[in-house]
CSV table of C-alpha atoms and ligand atoms in Angstrom, one decimal:
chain,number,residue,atom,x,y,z
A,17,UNK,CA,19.9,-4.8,-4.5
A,18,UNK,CA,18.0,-3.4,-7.4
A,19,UNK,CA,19.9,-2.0,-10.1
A,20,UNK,CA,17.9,-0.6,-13.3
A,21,UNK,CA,18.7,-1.2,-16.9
A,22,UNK,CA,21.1,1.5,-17.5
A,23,UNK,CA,23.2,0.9,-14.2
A,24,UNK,CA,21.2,3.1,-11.9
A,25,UNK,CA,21.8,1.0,-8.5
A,26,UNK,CA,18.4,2.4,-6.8
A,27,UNK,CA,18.3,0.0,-3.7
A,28,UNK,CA,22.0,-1.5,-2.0
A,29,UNK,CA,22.4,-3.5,0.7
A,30,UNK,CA,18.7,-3.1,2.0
A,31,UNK,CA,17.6,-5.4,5.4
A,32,UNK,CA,14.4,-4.7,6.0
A,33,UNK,CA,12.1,-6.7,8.4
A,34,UNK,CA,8.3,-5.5,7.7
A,35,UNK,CA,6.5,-8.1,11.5
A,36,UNK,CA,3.0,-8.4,11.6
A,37,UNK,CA,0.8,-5.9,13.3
A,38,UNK,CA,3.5,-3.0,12.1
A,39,UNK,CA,2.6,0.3,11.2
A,40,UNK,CA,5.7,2.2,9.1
A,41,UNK,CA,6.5,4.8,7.8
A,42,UNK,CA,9.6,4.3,4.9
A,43,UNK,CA,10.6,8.3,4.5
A,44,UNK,CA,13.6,9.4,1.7
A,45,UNK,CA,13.2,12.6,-0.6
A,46,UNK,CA,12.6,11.8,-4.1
A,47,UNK,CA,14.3,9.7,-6.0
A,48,UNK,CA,16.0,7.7,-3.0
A,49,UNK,CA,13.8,4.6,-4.1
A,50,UNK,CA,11.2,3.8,-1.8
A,51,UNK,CA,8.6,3.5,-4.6
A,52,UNK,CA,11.2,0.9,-5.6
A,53,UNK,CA,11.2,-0.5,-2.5
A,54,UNK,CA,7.7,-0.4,-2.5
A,55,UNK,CA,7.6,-2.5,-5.6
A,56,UNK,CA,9.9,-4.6,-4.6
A,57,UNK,CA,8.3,-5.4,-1.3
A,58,UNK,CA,4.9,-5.8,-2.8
A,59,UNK,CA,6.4,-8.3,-5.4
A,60,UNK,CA,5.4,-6.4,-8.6
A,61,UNK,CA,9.0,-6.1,-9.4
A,62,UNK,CA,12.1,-8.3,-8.4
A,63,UNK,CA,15.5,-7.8,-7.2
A,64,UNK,CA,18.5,-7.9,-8.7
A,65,UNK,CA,20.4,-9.5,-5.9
A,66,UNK,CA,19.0,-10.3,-2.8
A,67,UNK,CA,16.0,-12.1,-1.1
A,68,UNK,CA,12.4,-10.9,-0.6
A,69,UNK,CA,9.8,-13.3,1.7
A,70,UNK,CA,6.2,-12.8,1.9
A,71,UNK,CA,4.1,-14.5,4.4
A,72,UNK,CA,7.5,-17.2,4.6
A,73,UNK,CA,7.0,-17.3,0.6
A,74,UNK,CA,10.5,-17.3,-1.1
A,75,UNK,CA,9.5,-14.7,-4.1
A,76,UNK,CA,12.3,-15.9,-5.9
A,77,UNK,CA,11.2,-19.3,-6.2
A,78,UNK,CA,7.6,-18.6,-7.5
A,79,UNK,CA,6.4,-18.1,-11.1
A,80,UNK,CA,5.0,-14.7,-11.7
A,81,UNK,CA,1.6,-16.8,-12.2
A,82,UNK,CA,1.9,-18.3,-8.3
A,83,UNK,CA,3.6,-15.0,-7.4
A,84,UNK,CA,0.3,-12.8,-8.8
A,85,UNK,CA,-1.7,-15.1,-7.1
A,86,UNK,CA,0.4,-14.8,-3.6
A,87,UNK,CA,0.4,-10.7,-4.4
A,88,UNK,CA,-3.9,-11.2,-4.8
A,89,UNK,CA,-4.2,-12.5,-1.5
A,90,UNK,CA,-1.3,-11.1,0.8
A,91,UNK,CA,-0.8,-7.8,-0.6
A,92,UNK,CA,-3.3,-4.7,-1.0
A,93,UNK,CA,-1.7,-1.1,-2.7
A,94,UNK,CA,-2.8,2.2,-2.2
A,95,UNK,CA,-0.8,5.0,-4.8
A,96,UNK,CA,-0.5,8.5,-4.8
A,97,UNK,CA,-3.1,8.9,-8.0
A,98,UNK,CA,-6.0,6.6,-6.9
A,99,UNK,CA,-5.7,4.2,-9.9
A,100,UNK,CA,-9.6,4.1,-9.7
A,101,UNK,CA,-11.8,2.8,-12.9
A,102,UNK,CA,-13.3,5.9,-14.1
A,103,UNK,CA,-16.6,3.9,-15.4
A,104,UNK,CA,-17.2,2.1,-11.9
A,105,UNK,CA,-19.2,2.9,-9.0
A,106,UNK,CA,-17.3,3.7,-5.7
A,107,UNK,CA,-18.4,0.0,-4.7
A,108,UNK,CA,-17.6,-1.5,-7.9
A,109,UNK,CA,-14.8,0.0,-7.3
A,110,UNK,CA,-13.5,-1.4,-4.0
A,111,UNK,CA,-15.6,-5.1,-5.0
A,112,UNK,CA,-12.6,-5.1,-7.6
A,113,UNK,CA,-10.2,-5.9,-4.5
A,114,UNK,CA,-11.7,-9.3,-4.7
A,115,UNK,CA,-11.5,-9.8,-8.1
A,116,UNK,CA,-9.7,-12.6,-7.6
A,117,UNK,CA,-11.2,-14.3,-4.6
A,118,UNK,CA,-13.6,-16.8,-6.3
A,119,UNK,CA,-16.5,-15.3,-4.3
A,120,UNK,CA,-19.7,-14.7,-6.1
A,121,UNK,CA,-20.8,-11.2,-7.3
A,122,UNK,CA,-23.6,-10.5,-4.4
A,123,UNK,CA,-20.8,-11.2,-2.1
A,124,UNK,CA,-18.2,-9.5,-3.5
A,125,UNK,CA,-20.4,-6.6,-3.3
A,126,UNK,CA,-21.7,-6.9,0.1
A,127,UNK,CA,-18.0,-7.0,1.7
A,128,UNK,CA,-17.1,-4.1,-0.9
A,129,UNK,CA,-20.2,-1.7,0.9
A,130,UNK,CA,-18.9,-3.1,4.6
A,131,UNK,CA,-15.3,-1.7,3.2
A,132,UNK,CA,-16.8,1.8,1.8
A,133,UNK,CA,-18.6,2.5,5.3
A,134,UNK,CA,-15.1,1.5,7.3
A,135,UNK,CA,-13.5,4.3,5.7
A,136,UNK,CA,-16.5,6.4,6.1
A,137,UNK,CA,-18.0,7.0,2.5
A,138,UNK,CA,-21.2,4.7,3.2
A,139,UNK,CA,-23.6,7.4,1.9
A,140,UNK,CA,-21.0,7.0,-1.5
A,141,UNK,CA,-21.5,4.0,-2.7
A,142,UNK,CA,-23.1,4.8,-6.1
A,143,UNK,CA,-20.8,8.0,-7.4
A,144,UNK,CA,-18.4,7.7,-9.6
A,145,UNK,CA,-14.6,8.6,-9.2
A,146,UNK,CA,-15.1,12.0,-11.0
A,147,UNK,CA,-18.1,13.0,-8.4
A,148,UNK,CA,-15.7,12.4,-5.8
A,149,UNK,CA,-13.0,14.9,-3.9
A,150,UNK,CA,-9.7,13.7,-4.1
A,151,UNK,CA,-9.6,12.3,-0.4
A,152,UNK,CA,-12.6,10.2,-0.9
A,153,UNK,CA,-11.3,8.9,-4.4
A,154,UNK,CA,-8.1,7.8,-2.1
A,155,UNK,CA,-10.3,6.4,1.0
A,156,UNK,CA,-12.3,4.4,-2.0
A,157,UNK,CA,-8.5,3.3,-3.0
A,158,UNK,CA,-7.8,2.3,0.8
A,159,UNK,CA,-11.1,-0.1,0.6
A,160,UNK,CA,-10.1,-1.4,-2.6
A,161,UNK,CA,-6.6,-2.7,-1.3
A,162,UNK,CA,-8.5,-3.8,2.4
A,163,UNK,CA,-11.5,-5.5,1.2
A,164,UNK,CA,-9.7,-8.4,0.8
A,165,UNK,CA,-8.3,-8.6,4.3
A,166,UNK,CA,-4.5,-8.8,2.6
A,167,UNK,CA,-2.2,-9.6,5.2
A,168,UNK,CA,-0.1,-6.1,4.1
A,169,UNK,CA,-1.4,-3.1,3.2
A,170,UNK,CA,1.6,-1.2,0.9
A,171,UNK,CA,0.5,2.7,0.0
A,172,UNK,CA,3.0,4.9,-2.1
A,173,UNK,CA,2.7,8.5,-1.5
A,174,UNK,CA,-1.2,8.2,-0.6
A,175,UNK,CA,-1.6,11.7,0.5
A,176,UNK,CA,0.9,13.3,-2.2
A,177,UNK,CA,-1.7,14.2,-4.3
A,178,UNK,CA,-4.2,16.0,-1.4
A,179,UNK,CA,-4.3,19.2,0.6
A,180,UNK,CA,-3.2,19.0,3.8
A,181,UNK,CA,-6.8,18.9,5.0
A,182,UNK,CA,-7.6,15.8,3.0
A,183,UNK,CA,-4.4,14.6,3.4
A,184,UNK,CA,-5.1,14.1,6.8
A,185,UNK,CA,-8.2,12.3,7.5
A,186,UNK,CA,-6.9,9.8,5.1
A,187,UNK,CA,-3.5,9.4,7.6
A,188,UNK,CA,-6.0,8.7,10.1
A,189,UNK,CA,-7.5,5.4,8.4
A,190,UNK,CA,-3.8,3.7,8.6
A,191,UNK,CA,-3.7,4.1,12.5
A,192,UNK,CA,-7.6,2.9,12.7
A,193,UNK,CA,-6.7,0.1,10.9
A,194,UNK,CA,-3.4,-0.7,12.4
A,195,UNK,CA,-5.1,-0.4,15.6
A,196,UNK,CA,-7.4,-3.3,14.2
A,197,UNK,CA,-4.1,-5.6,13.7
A,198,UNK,CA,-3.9,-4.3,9.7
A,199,UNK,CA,0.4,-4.3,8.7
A,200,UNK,CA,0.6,-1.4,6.9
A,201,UNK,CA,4.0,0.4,5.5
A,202,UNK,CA,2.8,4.1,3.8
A,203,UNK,CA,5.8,5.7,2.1
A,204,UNK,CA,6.0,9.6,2.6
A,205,UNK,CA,8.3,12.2,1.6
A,206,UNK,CA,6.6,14.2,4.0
A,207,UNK,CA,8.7,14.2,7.7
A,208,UNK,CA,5.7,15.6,9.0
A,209,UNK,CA,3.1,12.4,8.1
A,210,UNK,CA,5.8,10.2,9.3
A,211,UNK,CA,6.9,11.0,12.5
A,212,UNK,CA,3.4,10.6,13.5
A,213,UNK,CA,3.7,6.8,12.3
A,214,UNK,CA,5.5,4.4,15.3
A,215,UNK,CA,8.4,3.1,13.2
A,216,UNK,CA,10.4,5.1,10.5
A,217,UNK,CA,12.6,3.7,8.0
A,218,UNK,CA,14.4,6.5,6.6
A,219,UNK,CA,16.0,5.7,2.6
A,220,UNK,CA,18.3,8.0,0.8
A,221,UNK,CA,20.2,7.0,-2.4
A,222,UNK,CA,18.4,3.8,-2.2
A,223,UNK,CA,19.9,2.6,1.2
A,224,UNK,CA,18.5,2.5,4.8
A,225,UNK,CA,19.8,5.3,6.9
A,226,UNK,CA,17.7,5.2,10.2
A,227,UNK,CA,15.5,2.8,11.5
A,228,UNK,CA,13.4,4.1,14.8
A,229,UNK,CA,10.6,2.2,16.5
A,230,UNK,CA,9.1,4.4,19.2
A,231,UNK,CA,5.7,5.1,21.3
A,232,UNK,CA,4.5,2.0,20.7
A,233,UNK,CA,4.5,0.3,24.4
A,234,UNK,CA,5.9,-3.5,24.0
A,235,UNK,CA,3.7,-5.5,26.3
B,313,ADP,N1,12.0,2.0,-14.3
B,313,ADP,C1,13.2,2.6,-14.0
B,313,ADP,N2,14.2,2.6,-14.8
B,313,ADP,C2,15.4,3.2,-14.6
B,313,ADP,N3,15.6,4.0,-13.4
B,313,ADP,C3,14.6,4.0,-12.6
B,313,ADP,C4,13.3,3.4,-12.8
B,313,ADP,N4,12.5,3.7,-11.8
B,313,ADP,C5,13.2,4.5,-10.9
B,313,ADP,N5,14.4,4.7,-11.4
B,313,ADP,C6,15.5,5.5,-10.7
B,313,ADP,O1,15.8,4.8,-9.5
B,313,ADP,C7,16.0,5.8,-8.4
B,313,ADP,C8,14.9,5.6,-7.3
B,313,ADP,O2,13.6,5.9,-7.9
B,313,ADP,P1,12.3,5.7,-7.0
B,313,ADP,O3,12.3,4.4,-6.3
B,313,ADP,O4,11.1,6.0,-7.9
B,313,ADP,O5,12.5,6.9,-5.9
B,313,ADP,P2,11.4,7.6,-5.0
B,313,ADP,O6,10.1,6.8,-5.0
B,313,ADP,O7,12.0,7.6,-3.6
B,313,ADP,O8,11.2,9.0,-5.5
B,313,ADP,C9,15.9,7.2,-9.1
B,313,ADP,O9,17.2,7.6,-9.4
B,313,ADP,C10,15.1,6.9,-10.4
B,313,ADP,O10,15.5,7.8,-11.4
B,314,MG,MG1,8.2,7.4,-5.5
């Protein structure tokens, strides 16, 4: 449960099991709190009641030092506006991802321009955010939260601020990437982006309605 200063309850009674390998979609119309979910989930916030696990990590029982550190090397985040550093290059950009990985700078930088071509902007490396479009600022975002091979990949809204155009070649890098073992949960609003994704978890005033896995063959 997460309740908000001021009494608003904006998740009760959530169960949600996120396994490895899983590619889903957690749909609601505003305001039902999946970006709270989404926080909670990625550990940036905690909840009020209730238990969240990461990787078999008891969030609870961390200190938000060893919980930042946990968060740097299980969790990536894609959100809806980029959060890119205006100054940086695109691959300064993503090398940021592994800020925090103790790996020297030619490294860092090396595995940033291997993330850049995965998502297809290797003839980007050097432009800035602003010389970007809006779907290449968010596929720059995607290798920023991937460089660092983080166990779960957590994107709130990512195509919410594209065309549908745009919108949709950067849908197609979760299902690439899933396909390549990535666990990846992309919030929507959008029924359309997420029935196309093999598990929905539909949220509406902050509880879990329906929960479908389908078209993925079991084996
Ligand atoms: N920091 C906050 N303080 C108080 N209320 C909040 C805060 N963040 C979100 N809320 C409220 O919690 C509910 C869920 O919000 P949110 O998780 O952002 O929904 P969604 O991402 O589905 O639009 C809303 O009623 C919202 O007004
Ligand atoms: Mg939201």
């Amino acid at each position: 449960m997460k309740e908000y200063a001021g009494g608003v309850r904006a998740l009760d009674g959530v169960d949600l099991t996120i396994g490895a390998g899983e590619l889903v979609g957690i749909v609601g119309p505003s305001g039902s709190g999946k970006s709270t979910l989404l926080h909670i989930v990625g550990t940036l916030d905690r909840p009020t009641s209730g238990r969240v696990a990461i990787a078999g990590h008891d969030v609870a029982r961390l200190t938000d030092r060893r919980l930042s550190a946990l968060r740097a090397r299980h969790i990536g985040f894609v959100f809806q506006a980029f959060h890119l550093a205006p100054g940086l290059s695109a691959v300064e950009n993503v090398a940021e991802g592994l800020f925090y990985s103790g790996l020297p700078r030619a490294r860092r930088r090396a595995l940033a321009a291997g993330a850049l071509a995965r998502v297809g902007l290797a003839d980007r490396m050097r432009h800035r955010p602003h010389e970007l479009s809006g779907g290449q600022k968010q596929r720059v975002a995607i290798a920023r939260a991937l460089v660092g091979q983080p166990d779960l990949l957590l994107a709130d809204e990512p195509t919410g601020a594209l065309d549908t155009a745009s919108g949709g070649t950067v849908m197609e890098l979760p299902h690439a990437l899933n396909d390549e073992g990535a666990t990846i949960a992309v919030i929507t609003h959008d029924t359309e982006i997420a029935q196309r994704l093999p598990r929905q978890v539909r949220i509406r005033d902050g509880r879990v309605v329906a929960d479908s896995t389908r078209g993925k063959v079991v084996l």
